[in-house]
mmCIF file of N, CA and C in Angstrom:
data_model
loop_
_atom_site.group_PDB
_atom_site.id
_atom_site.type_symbol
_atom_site.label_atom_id
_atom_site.label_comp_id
_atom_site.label_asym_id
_atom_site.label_seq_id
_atom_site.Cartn_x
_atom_site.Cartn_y
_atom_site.Cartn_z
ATOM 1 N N UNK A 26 -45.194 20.129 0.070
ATOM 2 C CA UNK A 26 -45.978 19.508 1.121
ATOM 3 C C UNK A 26 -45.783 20.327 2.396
ATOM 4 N N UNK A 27 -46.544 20.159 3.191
ATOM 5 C CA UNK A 27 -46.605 21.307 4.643
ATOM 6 C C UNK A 27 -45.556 20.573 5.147
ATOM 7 N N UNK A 28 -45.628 21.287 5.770
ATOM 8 C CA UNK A 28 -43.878 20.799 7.601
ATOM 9 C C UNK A 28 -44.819 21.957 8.413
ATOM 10 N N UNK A 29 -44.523 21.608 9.800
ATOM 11 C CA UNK A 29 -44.886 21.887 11.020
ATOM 12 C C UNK A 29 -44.024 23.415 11.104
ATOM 13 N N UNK A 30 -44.878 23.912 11.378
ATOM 14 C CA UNK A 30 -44.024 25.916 11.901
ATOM 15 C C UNK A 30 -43.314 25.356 12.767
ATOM 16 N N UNK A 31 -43.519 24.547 13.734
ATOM 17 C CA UNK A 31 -42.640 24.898 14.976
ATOM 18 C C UNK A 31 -41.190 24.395 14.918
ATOM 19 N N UNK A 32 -41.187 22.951 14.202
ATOM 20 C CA UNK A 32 -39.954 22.336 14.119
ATOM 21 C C UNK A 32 -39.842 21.992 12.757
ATOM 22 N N UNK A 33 -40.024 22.677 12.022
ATOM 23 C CA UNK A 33 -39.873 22.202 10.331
ATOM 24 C C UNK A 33 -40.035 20.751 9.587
ATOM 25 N N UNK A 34 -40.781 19.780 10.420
ATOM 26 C CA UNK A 34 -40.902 18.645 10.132
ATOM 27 C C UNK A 34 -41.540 18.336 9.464
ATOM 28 N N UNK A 35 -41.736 18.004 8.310
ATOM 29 C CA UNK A 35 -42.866 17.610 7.161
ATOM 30 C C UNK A 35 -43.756 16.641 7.233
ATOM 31 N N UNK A 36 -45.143 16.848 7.225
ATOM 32 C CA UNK A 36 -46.599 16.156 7.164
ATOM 33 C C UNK A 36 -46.209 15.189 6.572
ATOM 34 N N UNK A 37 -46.342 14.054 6.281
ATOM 35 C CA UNK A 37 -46.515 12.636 5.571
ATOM 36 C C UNK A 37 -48.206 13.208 4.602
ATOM 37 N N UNK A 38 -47.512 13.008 3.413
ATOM 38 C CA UNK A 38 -49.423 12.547 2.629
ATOM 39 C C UNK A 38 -50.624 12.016 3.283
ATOM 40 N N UNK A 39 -49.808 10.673 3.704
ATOM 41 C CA UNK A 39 -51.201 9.949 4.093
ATOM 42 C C UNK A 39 -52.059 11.023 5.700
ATOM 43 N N UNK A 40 -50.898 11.091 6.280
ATOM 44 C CA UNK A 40 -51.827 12.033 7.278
ATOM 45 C C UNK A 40 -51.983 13.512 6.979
ATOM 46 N N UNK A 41 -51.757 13.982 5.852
ATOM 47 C CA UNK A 41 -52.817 15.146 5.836
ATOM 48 C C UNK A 41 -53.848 14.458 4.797
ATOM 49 N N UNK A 42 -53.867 13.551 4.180
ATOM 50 C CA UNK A 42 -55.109 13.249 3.724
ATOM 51 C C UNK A 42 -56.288 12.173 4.577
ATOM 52 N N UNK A 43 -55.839 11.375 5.465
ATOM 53 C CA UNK A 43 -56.592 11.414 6.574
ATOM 54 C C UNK A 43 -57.229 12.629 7.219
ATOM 55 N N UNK A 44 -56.930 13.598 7.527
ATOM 56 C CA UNK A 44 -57.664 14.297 8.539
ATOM 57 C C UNK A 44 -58.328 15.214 7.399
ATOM 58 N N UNK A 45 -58.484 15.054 5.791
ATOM 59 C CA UNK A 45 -59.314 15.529 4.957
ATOM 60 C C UNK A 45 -60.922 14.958 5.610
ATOM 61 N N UNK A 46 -60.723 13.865 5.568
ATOM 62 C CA UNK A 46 -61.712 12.833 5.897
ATOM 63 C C UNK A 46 -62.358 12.608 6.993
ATOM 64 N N UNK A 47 -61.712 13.066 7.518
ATOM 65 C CA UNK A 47 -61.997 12.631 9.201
ATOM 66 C C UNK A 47 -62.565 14.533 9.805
ATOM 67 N N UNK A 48 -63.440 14.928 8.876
ATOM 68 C CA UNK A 48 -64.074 16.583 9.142
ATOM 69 C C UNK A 48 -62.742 17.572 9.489
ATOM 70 N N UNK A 49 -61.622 17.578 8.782
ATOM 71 C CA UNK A 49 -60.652 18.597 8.307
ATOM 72 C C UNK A 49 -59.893 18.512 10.136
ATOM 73 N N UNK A 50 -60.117 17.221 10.214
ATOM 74 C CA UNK A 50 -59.032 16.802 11.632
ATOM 75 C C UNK A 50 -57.797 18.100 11.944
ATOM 76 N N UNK A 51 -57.769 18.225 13.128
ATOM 77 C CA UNK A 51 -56.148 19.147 12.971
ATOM 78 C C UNK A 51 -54.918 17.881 12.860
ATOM 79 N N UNK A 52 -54.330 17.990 12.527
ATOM 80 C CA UNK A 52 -52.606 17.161 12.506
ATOM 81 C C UNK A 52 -51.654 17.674 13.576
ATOM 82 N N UNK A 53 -51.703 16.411 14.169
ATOM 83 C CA UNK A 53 -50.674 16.914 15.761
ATOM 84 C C UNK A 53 -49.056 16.385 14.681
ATOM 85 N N UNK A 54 -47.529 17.275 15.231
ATOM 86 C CA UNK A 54 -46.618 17.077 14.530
ATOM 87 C C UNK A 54 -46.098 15.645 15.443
ATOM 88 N N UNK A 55 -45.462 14.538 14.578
ATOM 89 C CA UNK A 55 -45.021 13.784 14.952
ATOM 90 C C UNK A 55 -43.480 13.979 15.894
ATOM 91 N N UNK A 56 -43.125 15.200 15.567
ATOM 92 C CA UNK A 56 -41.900 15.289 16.435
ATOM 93 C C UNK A 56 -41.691 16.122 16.885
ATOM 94 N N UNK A 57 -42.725 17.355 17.168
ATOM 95 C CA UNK A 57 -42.954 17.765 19.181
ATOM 96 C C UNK A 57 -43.756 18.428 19.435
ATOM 97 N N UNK A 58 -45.178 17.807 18.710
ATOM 98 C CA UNK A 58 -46.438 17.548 19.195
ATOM 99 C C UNK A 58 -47.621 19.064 18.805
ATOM 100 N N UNK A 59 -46.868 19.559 17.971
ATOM 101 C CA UNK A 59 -47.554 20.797 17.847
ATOM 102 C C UNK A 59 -48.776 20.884 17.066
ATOM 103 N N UNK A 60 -50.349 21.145 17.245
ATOM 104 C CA UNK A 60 -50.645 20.997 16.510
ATOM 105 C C UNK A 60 -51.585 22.246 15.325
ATOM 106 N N UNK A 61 -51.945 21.179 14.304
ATOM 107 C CA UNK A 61 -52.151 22.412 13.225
ATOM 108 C C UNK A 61 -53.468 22.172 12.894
ATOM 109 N N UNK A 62 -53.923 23.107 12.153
ATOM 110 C CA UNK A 62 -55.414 23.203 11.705
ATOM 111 C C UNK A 62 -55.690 23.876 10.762
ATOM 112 N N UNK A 63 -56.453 23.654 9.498
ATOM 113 C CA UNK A 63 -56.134 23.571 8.058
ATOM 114 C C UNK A 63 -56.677 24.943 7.929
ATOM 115 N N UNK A 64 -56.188 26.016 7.219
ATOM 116 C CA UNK A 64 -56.638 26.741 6.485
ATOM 117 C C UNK A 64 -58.438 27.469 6.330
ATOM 118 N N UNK A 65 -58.735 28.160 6.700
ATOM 119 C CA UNK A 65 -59.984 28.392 5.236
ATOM 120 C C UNK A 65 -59.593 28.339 3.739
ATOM 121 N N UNK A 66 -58.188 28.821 3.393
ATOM 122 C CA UNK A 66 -57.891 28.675 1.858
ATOM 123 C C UNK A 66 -58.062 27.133 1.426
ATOM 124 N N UNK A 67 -57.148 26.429 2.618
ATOM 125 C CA UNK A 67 -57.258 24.716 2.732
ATOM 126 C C UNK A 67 -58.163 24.214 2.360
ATOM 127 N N UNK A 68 -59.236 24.813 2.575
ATOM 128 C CA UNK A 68 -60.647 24.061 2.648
ATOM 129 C C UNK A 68 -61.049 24.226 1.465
ATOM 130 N N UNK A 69 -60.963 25.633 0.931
ATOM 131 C CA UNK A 69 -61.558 26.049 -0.422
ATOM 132 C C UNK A 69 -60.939 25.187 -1.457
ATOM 133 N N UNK A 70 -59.282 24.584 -0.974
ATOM 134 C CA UNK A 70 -58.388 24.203 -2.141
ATOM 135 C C UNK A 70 -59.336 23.036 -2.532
ATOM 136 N N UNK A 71 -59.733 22.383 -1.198
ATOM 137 C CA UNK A 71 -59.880 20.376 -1.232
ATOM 138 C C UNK A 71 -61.518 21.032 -1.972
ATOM 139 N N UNK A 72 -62.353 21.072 -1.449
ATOM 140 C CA UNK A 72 -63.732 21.519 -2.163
ATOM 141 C C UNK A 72 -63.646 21.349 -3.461
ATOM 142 N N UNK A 73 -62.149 22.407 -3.861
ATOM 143 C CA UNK A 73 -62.276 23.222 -5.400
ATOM 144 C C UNK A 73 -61.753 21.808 -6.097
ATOM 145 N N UNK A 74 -61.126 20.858 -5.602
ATOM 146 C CA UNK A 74 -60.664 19.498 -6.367
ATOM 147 C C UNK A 74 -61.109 18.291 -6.338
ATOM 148 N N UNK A 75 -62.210 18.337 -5.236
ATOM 149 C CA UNK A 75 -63.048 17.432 -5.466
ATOM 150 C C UNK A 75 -64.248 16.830 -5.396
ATOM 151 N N UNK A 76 -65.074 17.961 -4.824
ATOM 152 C CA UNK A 76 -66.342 18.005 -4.571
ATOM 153 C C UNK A 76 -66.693 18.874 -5.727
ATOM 154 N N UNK A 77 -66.482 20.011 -5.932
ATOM 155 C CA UNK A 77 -66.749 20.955 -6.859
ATOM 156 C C UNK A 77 -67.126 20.580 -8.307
ATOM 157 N N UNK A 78 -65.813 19.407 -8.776
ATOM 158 C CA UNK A 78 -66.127 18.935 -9.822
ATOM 159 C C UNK A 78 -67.059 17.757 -10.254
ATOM 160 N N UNK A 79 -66.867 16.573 -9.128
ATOM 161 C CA UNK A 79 -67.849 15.863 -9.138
ATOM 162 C C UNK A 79 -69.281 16.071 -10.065
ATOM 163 N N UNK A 80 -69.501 17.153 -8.884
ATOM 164 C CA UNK A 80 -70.880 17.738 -9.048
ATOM 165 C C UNK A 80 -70.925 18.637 -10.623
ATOM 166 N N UNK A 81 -70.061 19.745 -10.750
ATOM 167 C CA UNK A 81 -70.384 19.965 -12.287
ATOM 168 C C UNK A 81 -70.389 18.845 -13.140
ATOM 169 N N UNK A 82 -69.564 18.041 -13.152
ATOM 170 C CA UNK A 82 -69.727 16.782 -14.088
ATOM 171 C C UNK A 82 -71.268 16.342 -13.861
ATOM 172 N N UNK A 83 -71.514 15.315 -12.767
ATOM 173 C CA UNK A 83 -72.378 15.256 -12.639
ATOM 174 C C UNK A 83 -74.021 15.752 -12.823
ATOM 175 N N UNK A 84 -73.654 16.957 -12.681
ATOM 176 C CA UNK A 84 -75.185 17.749 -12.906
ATOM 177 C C UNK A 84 -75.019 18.651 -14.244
ATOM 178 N N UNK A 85 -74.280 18.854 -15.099
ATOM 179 C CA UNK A 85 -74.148 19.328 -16.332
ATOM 180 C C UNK A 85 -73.644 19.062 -17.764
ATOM 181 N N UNK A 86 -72.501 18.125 -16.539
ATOM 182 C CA UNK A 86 -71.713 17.776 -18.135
ATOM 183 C C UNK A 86 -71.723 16.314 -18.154
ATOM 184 N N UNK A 87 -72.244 15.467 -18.130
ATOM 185 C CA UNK A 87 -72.342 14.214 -18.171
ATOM 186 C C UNK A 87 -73.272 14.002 -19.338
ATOM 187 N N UNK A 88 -72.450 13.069 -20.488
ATOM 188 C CA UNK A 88 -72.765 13.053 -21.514
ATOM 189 C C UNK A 88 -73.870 11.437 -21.715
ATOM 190 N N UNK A 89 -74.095 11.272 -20.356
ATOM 191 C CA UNK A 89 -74.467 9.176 -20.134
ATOM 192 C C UNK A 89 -75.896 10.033 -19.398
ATOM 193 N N UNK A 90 -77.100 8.552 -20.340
ATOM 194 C CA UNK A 90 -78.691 8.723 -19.477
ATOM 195 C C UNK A 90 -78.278 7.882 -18.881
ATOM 196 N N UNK A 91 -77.513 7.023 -18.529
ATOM 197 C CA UNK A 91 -77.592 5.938 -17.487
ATOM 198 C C UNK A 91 -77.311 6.593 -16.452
ATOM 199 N N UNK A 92 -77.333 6.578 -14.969
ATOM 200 C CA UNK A 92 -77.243 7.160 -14.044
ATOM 201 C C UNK A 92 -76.651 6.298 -13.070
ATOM 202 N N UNK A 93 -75.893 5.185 -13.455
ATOM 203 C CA UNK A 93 -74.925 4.165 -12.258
ATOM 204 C C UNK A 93 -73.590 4.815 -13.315
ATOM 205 N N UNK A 94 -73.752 4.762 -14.592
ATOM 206 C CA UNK A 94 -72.277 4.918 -15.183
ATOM 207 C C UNK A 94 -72.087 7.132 -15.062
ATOM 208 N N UNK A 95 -73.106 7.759 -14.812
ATOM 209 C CA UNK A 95 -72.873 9.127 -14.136
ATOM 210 C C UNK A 95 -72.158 9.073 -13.111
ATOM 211 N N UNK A 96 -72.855 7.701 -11.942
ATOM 212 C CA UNK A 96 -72.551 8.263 -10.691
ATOM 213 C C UNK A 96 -71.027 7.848 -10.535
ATOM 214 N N UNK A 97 -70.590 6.820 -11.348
ATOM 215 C CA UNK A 97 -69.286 5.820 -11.109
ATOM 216 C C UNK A 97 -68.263 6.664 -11.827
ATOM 217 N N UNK A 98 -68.443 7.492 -12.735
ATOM 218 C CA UNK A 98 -67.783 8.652 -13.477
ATOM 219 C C UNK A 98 -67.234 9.328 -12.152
ATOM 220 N N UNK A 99 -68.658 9.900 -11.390
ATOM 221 C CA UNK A 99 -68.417 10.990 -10.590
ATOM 222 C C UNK A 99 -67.436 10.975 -9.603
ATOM 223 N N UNK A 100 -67.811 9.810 -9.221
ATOM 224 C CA UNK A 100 -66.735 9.080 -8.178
ATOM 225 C C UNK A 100 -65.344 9.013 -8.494
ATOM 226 N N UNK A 101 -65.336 8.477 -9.520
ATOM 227 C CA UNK A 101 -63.834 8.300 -10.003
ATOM 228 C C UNK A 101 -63.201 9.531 -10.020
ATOM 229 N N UNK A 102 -64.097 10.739 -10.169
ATOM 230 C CA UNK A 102 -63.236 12.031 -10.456
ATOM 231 C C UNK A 102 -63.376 12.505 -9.504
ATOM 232 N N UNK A 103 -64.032 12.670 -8.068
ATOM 233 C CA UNK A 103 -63.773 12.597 -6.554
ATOM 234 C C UNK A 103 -62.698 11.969 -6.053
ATOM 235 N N UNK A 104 -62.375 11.032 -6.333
ATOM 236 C CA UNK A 104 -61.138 9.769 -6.103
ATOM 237 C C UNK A 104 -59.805 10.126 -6.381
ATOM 238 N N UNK A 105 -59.947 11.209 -8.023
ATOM 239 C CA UNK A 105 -58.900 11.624 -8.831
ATOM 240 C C UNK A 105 -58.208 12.590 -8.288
ATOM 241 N N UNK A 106 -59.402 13.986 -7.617
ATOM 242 C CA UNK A 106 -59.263 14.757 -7.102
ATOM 243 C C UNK A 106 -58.840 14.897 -5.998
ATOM 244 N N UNK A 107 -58.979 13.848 -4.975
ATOM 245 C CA UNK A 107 -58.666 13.826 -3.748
ATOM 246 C C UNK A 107 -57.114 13.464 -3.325
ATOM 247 N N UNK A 108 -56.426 12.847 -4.442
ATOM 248 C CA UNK A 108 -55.240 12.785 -4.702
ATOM 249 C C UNK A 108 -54.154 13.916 -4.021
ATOM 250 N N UNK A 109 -54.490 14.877 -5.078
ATOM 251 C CA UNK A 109 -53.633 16.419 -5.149
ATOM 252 C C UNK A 109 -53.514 17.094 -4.025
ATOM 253 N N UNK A 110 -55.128 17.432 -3.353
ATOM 254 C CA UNK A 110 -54.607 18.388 -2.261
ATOM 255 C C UNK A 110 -53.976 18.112 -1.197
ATOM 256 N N UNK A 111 -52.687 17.380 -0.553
ATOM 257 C CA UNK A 111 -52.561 16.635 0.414
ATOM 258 C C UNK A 111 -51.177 18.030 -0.085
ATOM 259 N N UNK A 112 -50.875 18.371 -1.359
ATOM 260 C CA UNK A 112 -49.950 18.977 -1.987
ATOM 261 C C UNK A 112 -49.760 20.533 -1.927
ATOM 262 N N UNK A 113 -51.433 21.098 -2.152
ATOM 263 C CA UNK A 113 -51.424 22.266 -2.129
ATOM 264 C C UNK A 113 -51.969 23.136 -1.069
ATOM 265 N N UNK A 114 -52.796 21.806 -0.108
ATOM 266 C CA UNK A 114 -53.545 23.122 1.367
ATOM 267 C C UNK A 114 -52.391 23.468 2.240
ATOM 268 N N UNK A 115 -53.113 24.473 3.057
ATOM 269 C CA UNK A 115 -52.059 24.990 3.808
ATOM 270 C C UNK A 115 -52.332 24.732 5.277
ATOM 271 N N UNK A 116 -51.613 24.637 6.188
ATOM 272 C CA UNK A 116 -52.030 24.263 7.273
ATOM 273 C C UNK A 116 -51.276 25.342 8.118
ATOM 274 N N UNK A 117 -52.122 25.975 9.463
ATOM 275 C CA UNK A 117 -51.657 27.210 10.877
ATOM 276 C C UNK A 117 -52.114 26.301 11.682
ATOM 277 N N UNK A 118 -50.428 26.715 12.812
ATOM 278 C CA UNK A 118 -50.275 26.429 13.930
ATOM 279 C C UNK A 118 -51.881 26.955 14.577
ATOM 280 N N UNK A 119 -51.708 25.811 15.881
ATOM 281 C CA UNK A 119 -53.708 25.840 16.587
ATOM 282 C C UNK A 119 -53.298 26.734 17.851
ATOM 283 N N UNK A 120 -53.438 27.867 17.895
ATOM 284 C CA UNK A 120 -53.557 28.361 19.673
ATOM 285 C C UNK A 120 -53.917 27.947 20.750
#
């Protein structure tokens, strides 16, 4: 999980996955205020885990003509995905 460059303090999950949500928010450090701002790799990671797949499922591999049990699939594996990257993006100090 990230920690802050400046004082080695480690991100909490829930707030780097808040500021997924909130248009790739920067994360100010809770203990001395430094703040950070996610990656381009960051960005590619969250995309690549949960938007990315959604949509191939969705538009290729979805084996259902029904199209509420596609979309509720899709979701669920948006949901699934959104899990992980709180784990693997990377976050730089903001100038």
């Amino acid at each position: 999980m990230q920690k802050c460059e400046n004082c080695k303090a480690q991100f909490s999950w829930s707030k780097i996955y808040k500021s997924f949500w909130w248009n790739y928010k920067p994360i100010k450090c809770s203990e001395c205020g430094t703040i950070h701002k996610i990656t381009i790799a960051g960005r590619f990671i969250f995309v690549s885990l949960t938007i990315l797949p959604m949509l191939i499922f969705g538009n290729f591999l979805s084996p259902f003509s029904n199209i509420i049990v596609t979309l509720g699939i899709a979701i669920f594996i948006l949901i699934i995905g959104s899990l992980f990257p709180p784990f693997l993006v990377t976050y730089k100090e903001s100038l």
